[in-house]
Coordinates of C-alpha atoms in Angstrom, one line a residue:
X1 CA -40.7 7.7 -74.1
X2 CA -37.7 7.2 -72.3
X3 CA -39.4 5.0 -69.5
X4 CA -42.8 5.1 -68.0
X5 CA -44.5 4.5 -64.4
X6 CA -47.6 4.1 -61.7
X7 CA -48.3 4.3 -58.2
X8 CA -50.8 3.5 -55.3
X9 CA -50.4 0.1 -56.7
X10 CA -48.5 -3.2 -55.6
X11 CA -47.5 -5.1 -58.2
X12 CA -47.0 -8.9 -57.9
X13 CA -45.6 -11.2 -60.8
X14 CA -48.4 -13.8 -61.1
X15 CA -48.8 -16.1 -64.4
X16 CA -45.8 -14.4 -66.0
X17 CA -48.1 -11.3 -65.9
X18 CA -48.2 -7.9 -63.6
X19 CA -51.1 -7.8 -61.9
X20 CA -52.4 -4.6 -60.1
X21 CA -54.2 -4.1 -56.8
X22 CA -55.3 -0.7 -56.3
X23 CA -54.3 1.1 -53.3
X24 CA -55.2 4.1 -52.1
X25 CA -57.5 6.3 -54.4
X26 CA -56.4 10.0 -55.5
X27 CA -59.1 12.1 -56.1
X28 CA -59.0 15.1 -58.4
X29 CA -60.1 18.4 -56.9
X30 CA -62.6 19.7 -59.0
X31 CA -62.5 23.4 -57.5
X32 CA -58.5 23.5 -58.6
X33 CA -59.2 22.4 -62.1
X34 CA -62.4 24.7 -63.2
X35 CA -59.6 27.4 -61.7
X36 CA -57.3 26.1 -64.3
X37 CA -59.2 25.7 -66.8
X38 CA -60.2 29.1 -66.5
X39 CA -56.7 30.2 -66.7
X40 CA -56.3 28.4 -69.8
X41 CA -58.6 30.5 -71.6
X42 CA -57.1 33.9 -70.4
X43 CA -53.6 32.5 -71.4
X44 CA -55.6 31.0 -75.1
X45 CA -57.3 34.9 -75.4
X46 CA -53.9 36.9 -74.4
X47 CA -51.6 34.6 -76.9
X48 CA -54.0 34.4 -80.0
X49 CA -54.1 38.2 -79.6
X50 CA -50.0 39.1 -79.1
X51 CA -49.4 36.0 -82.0
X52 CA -45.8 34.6 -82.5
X53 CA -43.1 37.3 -83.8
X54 CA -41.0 34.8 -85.6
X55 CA -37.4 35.8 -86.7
X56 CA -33.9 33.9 -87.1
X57 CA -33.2 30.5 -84.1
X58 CA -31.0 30.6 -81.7
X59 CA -27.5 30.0 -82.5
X60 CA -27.4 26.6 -80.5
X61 CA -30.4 25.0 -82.1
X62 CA -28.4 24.8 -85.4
X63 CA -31.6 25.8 -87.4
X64 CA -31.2 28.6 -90.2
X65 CA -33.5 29.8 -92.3
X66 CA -36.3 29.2 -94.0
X67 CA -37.1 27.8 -90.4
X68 CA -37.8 30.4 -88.2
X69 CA -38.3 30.6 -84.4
X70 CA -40.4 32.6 -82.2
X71 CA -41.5 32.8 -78.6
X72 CA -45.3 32.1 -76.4
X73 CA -45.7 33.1 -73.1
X74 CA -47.7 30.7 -70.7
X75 CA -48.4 31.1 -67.6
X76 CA -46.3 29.2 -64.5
X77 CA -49.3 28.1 -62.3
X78 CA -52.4 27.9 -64.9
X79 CA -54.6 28.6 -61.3
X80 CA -52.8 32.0 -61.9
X81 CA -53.0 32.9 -65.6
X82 CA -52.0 36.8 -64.4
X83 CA -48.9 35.9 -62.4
X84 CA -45.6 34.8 -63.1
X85 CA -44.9 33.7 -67.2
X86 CA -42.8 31.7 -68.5
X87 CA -41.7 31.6 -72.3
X88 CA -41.5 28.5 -74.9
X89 CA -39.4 28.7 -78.4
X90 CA -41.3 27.3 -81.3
X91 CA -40.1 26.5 -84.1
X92 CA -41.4 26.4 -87.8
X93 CA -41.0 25.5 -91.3
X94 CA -44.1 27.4 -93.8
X95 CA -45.6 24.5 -96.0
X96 CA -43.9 24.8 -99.7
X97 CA -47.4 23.6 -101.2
X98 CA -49.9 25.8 -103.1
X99 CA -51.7 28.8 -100.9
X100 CA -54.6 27.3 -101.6
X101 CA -53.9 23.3 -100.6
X102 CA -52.2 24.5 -97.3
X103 CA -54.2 23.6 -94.1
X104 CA -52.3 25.1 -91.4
X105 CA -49.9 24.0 -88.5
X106 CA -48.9 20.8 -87.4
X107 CA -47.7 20.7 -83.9
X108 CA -45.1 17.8 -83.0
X109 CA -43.3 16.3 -79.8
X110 CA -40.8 13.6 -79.9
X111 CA -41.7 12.2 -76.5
X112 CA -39.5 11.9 -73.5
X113 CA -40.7 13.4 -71.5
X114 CA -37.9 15.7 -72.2
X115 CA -37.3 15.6 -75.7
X116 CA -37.0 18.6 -77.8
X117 CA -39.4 19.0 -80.4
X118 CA -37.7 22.2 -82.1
X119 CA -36.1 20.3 -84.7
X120 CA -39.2 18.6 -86.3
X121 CA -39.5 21.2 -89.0
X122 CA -36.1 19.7 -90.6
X123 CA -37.7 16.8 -91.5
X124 CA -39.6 18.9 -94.5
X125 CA -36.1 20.5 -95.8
X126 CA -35.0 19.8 -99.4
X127 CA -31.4 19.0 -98.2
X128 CA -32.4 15.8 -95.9
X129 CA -31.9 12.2 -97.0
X130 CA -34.0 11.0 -99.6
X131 CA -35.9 8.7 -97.1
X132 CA -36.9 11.1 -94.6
X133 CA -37.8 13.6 -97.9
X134 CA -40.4 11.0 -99.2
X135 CA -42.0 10.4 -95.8
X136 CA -42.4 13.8 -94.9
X137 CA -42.7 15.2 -98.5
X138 CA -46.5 15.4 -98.3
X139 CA -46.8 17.0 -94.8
X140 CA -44.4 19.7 -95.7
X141 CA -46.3 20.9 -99.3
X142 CA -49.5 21.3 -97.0
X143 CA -49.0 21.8 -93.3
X144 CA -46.1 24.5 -91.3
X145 CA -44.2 22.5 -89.5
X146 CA -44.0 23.0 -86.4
X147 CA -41.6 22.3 -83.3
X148 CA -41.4 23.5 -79.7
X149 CA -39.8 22.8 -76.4
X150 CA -41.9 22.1 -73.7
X151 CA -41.7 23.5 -70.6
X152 CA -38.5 23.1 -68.6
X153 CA -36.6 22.1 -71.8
X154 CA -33.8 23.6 -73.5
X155 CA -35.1 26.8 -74.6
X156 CA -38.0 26.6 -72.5
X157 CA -37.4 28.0 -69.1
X158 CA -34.8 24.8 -68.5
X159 CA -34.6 23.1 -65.5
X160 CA -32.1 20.9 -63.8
X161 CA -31.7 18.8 -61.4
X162 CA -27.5 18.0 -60.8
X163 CA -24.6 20.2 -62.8
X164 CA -23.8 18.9 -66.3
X165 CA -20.7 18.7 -65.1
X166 CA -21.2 16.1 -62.3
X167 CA -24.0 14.6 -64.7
X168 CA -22.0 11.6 -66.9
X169 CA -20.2 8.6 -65.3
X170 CA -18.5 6.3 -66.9
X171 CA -17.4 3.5 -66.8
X172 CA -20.2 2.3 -64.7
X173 CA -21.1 -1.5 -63.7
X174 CA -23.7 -4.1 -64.9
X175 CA -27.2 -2.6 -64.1
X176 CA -28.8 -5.7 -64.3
X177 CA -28.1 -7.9 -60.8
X178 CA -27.2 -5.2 -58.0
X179 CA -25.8 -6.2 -54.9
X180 CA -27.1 -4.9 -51.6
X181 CA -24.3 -2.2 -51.8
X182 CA -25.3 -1.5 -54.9
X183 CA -28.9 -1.5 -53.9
X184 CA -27.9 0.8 -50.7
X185 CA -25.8 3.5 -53.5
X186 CA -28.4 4.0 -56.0
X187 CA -30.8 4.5 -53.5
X188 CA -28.1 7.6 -51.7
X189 CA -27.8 8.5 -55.3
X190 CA -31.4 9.1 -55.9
X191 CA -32.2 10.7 -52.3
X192 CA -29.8 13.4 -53.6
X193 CA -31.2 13.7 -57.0
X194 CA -34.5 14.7 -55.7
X195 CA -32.8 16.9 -53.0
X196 CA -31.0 18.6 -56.2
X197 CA -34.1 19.0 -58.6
X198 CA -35.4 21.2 -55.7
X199 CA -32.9 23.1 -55.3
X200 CA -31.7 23.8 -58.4
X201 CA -35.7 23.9 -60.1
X202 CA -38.2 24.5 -57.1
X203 CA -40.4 26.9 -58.8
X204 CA -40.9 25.2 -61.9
X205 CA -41.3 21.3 -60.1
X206 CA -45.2 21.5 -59.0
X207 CA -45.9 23.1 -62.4
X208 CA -44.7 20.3 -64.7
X209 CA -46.8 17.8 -65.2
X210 CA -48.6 16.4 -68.6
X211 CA -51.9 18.2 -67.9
X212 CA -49.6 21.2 -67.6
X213 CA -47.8 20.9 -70.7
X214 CA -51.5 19.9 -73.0
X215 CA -52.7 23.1 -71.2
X216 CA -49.3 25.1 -72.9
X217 CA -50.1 23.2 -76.1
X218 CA -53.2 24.9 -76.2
X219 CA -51.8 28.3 -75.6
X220 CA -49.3 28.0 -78.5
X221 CA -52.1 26.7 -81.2
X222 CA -53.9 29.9 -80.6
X223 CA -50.7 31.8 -80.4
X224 CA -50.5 30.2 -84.0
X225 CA -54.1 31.7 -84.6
X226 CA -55.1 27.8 -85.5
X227 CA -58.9 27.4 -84.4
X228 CA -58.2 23.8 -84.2
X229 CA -54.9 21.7 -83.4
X230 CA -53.2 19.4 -85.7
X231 CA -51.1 17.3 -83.7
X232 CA -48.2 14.3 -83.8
X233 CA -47.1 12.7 -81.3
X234 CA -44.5 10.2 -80.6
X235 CA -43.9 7.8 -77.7
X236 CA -44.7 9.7 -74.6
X237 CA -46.0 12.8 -76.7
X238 CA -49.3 10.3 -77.7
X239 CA -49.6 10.2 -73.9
X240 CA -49.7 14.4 -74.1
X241 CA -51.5 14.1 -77.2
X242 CA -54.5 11.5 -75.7
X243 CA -54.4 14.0 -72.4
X244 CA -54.5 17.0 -74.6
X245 CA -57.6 15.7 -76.6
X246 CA -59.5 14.7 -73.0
X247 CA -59.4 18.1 -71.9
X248 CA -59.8 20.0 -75.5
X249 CA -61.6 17.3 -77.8
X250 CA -63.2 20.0 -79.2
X251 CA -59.8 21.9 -80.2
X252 CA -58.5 19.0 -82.1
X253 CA -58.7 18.9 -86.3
X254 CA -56.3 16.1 -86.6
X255 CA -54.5 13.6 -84.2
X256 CA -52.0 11.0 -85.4
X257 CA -50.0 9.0 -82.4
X258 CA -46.8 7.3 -83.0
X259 CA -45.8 4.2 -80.2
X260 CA -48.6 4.4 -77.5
X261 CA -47.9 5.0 -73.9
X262 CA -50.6 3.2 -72.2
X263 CA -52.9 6.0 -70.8
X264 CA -54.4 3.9 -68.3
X265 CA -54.3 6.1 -64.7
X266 CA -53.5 2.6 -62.8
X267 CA -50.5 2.3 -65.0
X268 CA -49.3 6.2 -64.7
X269 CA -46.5 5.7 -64.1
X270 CA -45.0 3.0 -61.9
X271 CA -47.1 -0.6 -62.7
X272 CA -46.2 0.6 -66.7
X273 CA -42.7 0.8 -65.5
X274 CA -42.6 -2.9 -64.6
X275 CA -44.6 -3.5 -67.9
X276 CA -41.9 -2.2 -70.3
X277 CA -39.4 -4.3 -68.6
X278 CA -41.5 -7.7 -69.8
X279 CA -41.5 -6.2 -72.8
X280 CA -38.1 -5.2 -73.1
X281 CA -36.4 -8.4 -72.5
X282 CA -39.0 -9.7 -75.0
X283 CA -37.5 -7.0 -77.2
X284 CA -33.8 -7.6 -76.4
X285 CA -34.7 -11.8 -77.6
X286 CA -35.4 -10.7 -81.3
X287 CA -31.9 -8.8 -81.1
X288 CA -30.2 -11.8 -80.7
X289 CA -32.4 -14.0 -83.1
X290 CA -30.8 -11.7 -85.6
X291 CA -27.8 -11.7 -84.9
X292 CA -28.0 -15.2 -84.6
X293 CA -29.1 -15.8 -88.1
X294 CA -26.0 -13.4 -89.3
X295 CA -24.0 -15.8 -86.9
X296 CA -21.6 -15.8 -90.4
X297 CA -20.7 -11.9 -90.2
X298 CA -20.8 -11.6 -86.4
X299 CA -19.2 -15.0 -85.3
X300 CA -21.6 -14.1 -82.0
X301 CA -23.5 -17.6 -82.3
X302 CA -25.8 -19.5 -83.9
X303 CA -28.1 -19.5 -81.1
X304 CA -30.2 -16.6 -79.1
X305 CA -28.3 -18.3 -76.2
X306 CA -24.7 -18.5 -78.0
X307 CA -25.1 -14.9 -78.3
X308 CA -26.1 -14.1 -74.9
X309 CA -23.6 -15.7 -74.0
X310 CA -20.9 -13.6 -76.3
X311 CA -22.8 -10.5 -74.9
X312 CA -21.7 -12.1 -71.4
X313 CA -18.2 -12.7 -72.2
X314 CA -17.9 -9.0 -73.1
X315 CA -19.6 -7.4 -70.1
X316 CA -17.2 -9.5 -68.2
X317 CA -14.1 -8.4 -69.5
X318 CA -15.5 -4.8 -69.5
X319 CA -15.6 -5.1 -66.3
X320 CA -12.4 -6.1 -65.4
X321 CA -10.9 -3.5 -68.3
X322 CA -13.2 -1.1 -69.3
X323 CA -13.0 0.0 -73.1
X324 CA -10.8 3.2 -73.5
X325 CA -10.9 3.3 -69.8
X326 CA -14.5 5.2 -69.8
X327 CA -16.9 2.3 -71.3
X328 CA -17.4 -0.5 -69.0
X329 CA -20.7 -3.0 -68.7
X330 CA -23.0 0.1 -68.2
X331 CA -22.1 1.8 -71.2
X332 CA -22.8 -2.1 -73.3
X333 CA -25.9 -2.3 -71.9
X334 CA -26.6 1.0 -72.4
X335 CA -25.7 0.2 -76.4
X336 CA -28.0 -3.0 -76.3
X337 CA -30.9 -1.1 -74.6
X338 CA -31.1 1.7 -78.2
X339 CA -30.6 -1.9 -80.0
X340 CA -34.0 -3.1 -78.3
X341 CA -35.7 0.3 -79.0
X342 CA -34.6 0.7 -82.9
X343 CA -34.1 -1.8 -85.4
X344 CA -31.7 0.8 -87.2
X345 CA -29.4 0.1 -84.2
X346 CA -28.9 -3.9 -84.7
X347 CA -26.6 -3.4 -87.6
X348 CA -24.0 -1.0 -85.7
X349 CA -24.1 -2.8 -82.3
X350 CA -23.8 -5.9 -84.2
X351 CA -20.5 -4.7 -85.4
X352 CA -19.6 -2.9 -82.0
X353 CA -19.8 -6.0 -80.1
X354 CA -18.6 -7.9 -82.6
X355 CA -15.8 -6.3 -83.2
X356 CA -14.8 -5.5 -79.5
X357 CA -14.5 -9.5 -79.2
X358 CA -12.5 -10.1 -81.7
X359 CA -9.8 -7.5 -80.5
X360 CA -10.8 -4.4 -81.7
X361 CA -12.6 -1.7 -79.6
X362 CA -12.8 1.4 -81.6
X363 CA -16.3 0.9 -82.9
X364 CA -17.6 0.9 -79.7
X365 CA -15.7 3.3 -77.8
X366 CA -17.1 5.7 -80.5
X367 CA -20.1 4.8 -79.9
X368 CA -20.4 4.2 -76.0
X369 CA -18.1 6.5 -74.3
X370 CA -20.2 9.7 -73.1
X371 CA -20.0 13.3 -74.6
X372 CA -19.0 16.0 -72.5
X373 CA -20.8 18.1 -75.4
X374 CA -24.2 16.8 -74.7
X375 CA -24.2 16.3 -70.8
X376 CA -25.7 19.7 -70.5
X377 CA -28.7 18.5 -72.4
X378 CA -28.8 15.0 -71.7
X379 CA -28.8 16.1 -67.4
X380 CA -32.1 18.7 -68.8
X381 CA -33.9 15.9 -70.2
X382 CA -33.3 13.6 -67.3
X383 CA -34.4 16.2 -65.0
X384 CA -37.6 17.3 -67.3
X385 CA -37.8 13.7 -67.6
X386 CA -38.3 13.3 -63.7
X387 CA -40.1 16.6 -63.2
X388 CA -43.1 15.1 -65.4
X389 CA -43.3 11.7 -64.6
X390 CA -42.8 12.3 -60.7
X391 CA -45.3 14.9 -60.5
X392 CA -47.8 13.2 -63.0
X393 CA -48.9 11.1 -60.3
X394 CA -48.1 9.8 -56.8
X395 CA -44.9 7.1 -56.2
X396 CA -44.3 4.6 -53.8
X397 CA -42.1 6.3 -51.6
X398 CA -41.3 2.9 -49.1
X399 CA -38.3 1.1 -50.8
X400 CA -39.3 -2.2 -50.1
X401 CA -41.9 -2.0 -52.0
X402 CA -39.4 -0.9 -54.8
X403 CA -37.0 -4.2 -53.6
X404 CA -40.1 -6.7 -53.8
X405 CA -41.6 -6.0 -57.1
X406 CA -38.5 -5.4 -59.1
X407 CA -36.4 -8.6 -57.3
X408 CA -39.5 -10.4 -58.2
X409 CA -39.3 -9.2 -61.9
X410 CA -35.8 -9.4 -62.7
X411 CA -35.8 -13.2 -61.8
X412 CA -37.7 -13.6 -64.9
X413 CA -37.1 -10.2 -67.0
X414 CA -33.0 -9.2 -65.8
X415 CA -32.1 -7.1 -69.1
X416 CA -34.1 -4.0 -68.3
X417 CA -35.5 -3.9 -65.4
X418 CA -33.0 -2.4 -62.3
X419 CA -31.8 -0.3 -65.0
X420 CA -35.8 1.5 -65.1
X421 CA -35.8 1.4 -61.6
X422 CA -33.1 3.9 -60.8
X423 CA -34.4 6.4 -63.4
X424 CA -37.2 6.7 -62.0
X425 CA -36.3 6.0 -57.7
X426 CA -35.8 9.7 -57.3
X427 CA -39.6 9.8 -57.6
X428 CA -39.6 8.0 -54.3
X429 CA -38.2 10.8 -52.4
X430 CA -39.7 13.8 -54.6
X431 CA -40.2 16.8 -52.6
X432 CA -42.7 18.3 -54.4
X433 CA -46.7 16.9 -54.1
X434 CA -47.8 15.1 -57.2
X435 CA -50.6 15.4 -59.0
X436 CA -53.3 13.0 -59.7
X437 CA -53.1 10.5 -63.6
X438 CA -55.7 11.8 -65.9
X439 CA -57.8 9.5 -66.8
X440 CA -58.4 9.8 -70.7
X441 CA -61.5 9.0 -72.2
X442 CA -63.5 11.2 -74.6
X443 CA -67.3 10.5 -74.8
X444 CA -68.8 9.7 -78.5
X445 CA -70.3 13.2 -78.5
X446 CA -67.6 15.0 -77.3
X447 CA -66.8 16.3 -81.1
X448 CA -63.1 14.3 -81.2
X449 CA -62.8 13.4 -85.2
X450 CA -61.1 10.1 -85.9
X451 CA -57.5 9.8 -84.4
X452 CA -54.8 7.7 -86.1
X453 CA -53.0 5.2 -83.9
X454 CA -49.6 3.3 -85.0
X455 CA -48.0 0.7 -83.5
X456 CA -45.4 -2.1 -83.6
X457 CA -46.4 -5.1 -82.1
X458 CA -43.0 -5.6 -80.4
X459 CA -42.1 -2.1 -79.3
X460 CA -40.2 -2.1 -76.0
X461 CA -40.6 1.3 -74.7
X462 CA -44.7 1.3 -75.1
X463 CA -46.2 -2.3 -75.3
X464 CA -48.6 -3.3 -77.8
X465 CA -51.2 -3.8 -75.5
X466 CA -51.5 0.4 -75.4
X467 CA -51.8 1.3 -78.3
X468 CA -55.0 -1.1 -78.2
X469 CA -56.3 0.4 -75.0
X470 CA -55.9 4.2 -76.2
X471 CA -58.1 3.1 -79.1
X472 CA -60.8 1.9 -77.3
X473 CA -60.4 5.2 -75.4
X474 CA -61.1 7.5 -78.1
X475 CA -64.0 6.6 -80.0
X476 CA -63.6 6.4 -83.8
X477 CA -60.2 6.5 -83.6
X478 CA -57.9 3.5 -85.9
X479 CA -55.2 1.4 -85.1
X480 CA -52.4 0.4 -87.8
X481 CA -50.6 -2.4 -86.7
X482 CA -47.2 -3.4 -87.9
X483 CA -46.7 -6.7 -87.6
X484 CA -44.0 -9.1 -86.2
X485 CA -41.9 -5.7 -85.8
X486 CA -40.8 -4.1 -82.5
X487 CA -38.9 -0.6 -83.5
X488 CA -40.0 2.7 -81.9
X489 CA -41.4 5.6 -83.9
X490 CA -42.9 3.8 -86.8
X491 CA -43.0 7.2 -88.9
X492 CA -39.0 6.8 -89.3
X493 CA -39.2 3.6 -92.0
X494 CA -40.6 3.7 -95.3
X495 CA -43.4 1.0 -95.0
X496 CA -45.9 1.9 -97.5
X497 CA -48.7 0.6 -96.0
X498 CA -48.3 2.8 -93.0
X499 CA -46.9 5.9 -94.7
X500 CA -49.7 6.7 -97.3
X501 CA -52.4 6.1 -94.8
X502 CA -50.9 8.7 -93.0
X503 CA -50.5 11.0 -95.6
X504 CA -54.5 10.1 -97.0
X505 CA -55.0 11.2 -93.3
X506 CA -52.8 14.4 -92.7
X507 CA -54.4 15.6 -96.2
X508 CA -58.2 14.5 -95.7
X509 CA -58.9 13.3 -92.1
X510 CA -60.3 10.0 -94.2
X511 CA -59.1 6.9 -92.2
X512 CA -59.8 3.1 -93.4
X513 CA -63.2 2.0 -92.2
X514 CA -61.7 -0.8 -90.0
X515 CA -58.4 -1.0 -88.5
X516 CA -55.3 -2.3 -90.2
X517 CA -52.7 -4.5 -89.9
X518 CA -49.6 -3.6 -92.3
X519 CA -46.9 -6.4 -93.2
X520 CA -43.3 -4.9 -91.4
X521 CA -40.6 -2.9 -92.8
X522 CA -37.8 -5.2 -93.8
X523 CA -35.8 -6.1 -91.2
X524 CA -31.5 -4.7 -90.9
X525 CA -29.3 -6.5 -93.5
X526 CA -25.4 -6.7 -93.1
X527 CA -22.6 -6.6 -95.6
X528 CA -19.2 -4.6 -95.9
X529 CA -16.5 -5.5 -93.8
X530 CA -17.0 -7.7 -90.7
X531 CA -20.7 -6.2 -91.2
X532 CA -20.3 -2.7 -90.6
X533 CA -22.9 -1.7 -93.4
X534 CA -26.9 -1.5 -93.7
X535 CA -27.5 -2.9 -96.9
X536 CA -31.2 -1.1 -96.4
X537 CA -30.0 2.2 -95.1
X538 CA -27.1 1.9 -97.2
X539 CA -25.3 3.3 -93.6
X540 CA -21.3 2.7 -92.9
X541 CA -21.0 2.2 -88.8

C-alpha cells in the first residue's frame, strides 16, 4: 500500500491518538448494487465459458516462457455487464508438482493500489535467488501461479492522470514543514492533477474502485475455470482480498493476507491516512536506533538523536546543492521513507547517507536521482493509485480541514505526514463522485474457511492495530504476529515460524488452533567497506 485514507470524518490529535467523529453518513444504494451484482454473474458465466487463451507475454513485461500470459474481458460499468469491455493481462506459471498434488490457481496482488501483480509467477522460477526459491518452493510444486494487472494498470486498459514526461521532478524540497507558499503550490498542483486524471482517464474514473476491481477478481477465477479462489494479498491487496471475501465468501478456498490495511469504513481512506503517519515516524525511530548501534561503520551517531541530527545536516546541504544537481532533500526523504517500509533498505541507505557526509555522493545519486525509464509507469500507478482510493470513498474537499488535522499532526509526527497529504490532496478536488467504504464483515455462517493473517508489529504502511481488527472481521480467521519487527510484506524474509505455517496452510487449509506470535527475522547486519554489505542478504550496495 502506498498510502491509505478516510473521509466524512474530523480528525483531532487527542492523547497522542486520532480520534474520529463521524460526519455525515454515506449510504449504499441497494438497487445499484443487486444491478451489479447481477452483472457480475453474466461477466462470471461469459468468462468461465470463452476461458483464458494463454500464449507468449508481452515484450515489455520481460516474462518468457514457461510463463505464459493471456487476456479476460470484464465489463466497464458492472451495472452494464453487456456494454463497453475492457481487457486485463494475467499472467501464469503451471505448478511443477505431481498432477495429482496440484490444487489449482493462486491469484496474487502486490498492493498499491496500482501495483502490477503480473510478475508474481517469477517468484516460482528455478533461476531466482535461493531465498526467494525456498519460500516460494512449495507454492510453485502445487498451485499455478498466477499474476494480473488490475484495472487501469499497465496492461490493463492504463490510465493516466499527467504525461510521463511532465511526471518526475527533481530535485524537490523538504516535504516535511511547508511554508504557506508551499502550502498554496501543492494545493495548485493537486487542483490540476485531478483536472488531468479527467481528462486524460474520464471513462475509466467512476469505475475504479476496490469493490470494482474484487468484482474483476471474480471474473478472472472463473475465466481460470477455478470453482473457488485462492488468493494472496499484500498490503493494500488484503484490503481487496477482505472486500473480495465480503461480497463472495462463498467463492473463497484459501485466503492468506500479507500487511493489513485496516478495513474499517471510518478509516477508508483519510482518518488511516493520518494513522500511518504516527506510525511512520514510529517506524523511521527504529531506523535510527540501528544505525545508532552501527554508529562504528556509519560515524552517523551514537544516539537516535545524533543521527537525526546527521540526517539534518544532509538535507540541509542538499538543499543548498543538490546531489548530481537532480537529488535534493525530497529525493533523501524519499530514500528514508523505503528505509521505514523495508528493513532490507537500512543497510543501503546507511551507506548512502553515510557516505554522502563524508564527501562522497555516488551511492546515493544512484540510488535517488529519478529514472526517465520508469516515469511512464511510476505516473500509471500514481494515477491508478488516486483513481481507487479517491473513488473508494468520499474526501474532504474544504482545505482547511486538510491544514488543521495535518498541522496538528506534524507537530508531533513531521517525518511522514505532509509528504501523505499531497498524494492523496487531489482527492479533494476529484471530479468524479465517489463511492461509498465497504464495510467488511462476513457472518459465521457465511461459509468463509479460515483466512491467514500476517503481520509485523511495527509496519509503517498498515499499523498493527489492522491486522487485529480484520481478524475479528472474518470469523475463524488467524493472526501470526512477528514480533518487535516493522518491515512490509513479511512473505519476502525467511522466518521459519511464519513461512511453514504458510506453506501447512497453502497445502492443507490447516491453521494453528490459536493465533501465533513468531520471534522476528534477524535484523540488517553491516560489513564490507564503510558498510556497504548485508551480511544476511549477502547484498553489495
Amino acid at each position: 500500500m502506498r498510502r491509505a485514507v478516510i473521509l466524512g470524518v474530523s480528525v483531532v490529535l487527542a492523547a497522542g491518538a486520532l480520534a474520529a467523529s463521524p460526519a455525515a453518513a454515506y449510504t449504499p444504494d441497494p438497487a445499484s448494487d443487486e444491478l451489479r451484482a447481477a452483472g457480475v454473474t453474466v461477466a462470471a458465466e461469459q468468462a468461465a465459458a470463452a476461458g483464458i487463451t494463454f500464449g507468449a507475454c508481452p515484450t515489455g513485461t520481460r516474462l518468457k516462457a514457461p510463463i505464459q500470459c493471456g487476456r479476460v474481458q470484464v465489463p466497464l460499468d458492472y451495472g452494464h455487464p453487456e456494454g463497453r469491455k475492457i481487457s486485463l493481462l494475467v499472467s501464469r506459471l503451471r505448478a511443477s508438482g505431481p498432477a495429482k498434488r496440484r490444487q489449482g490457481a493462486l491469484l496474487f496482488n502486490p498492493g498499491g493500489p496500482g501495483g502490477s501483480g503480473l510478475w508474481f509467477p517469477r517468484l516460482g522460477q528455478a533461476d531466482m535467488p535461493a531465498p526467494t526459491k525456498q519460500i516460494w518452493a512449495t507454492t510453485a510444486r502445487t498451485y499455478d501461479m498466477v499474476g494480473f494487472d488490475p484495472r487501469g494498470v499497465g496492461y490493463s486498459a492504463p490510465i493516466s492522470c499527467v504525461a510521463p514526461s511532465k511526471f518526475q521532478h527533481a530535485p524537490t524540497p523538504d516535504p516535511r514543514h511547508p511554508s504557506a507558499a508551499v502550502k498554496r503550490r501543492e494545493r495548485a498542483k493537486a487542483a490540476a492533477t485531478a483536472a488531468g486524471c479527467l481528462k486524460r482517464s474520464g471513462a475509466l474514473l467512476g469505475h475504479m474502485t476496490t469493490a470494482d476491481i474484487a468484482r474483476d477478481i471474480d471474473v478472472i477465477r472463473a475465466a481460470l475455470h477455478q470453482p473457488k479462489l485462492n488468493y494472496f494479498g499484500v498490503s493494500y491487496g488484503t484490503y481487496l482480498g477482505a472486500v473480495y471475501a465480503h461480497m463472495f465468501s462463498s467463492h473463497v478456498r484459501r485466503m492468506v493476507f500479507d500487511s493489513v490495511v485496516d478495513p474499517d469504513p471510518r478509516g477508508i481512506w483519510y482518518g488511516a491516512n493520518l494513522e500511518q503517519d504516527i506510525a511512520f515516524e514510529r517506524r523511521w525511530a527504529d531506523w535510527r536506533t540501528w544505525a545508532a548501534r552501527h554508529n562504528s561503520v556509519y560515524r552517523l551517531g551514537t544516539t537516535p538523536a545524533r543521527v537525526q541530527a546527521s540526517f539534518e545536516r544532509a538535507m540541509r546541504r542538499l538543499a543548498k546543492h543538490p546531489a548530481g544537481g537532480k537529488v535534493g532533500p525530497g529525493e533523501l526523504h524519499g530514500r528514508a521513507v523505503q528505509a521505514s517500509y523495508y528493513d532490507p533498505e537500512w543497510v543501503p541507505f546507511a551507506y548512502q547517507l553515510s557516505s554522502y557526509l563524508r564527501g562522497d555522493a555516488q551511492p546515493l545519486t544512484a540510488a535517488a536521482t529519478p529514472d526517465p525509464r520508469t516515469a511512464k509507469d511510476d505516473e500509471n500507478g500514481e494515477a491508478v493509485y488516486l483513481a481507487v482510493q479517491c473513488g473508494d470513498a468520499p474526501w474532504p474537499r474544504d482545505w482547511r480541514t486538510w491544514d488543521r488535522d495535518n498541522s496538528r499532526l506534524a507537530k508531533k509526527y513531521p517525518f511522514e505526514t505532509w509528504s501523505n497529504a499531497w498524494l492523496n490532496l487531489p482527492c479533494a478536488s476529484w471530479h468524479v463522485p465517489s463511492s461509498y467504504p465497504v464495510d467488511v464483515w462476513v457472518s459465521p455462517h457465511a461459509g468463509l474457511p479460515p483466512v491467514l493473517i500476517l503481520q509485523s508489529e511495527r509496519d509503517a504502511a498498515t499499523p498493527y492495530e489492522g491486522a487485529v481488527a480484520l481478524h475479528h472481521r472474518l470469523p475463524g480467521s488467524r493472526l501470526i504476529t512477528e514480533v518487535g519487527r516493522g518491515s512490509h510484506g513479511l512473505i519476502s524474509f525467511r522466518n521459519r515460524c511464519l513461512n511453514d505455517r504458510v506453506d501447512r496452510y497453502l497445502l492443507t487449509g490447516r491453521t494453528d488452533a490459536h493465533d501465533v506470535r513468531c520471534a522476528g527475522h534477524p535484523l540488517p547486519v553491516p560489513t564490507g567497506a564503510n558498510g556497504a554489505r548485508d551480511a544476511n542478504s549477502g547484498r553489495y550496495y
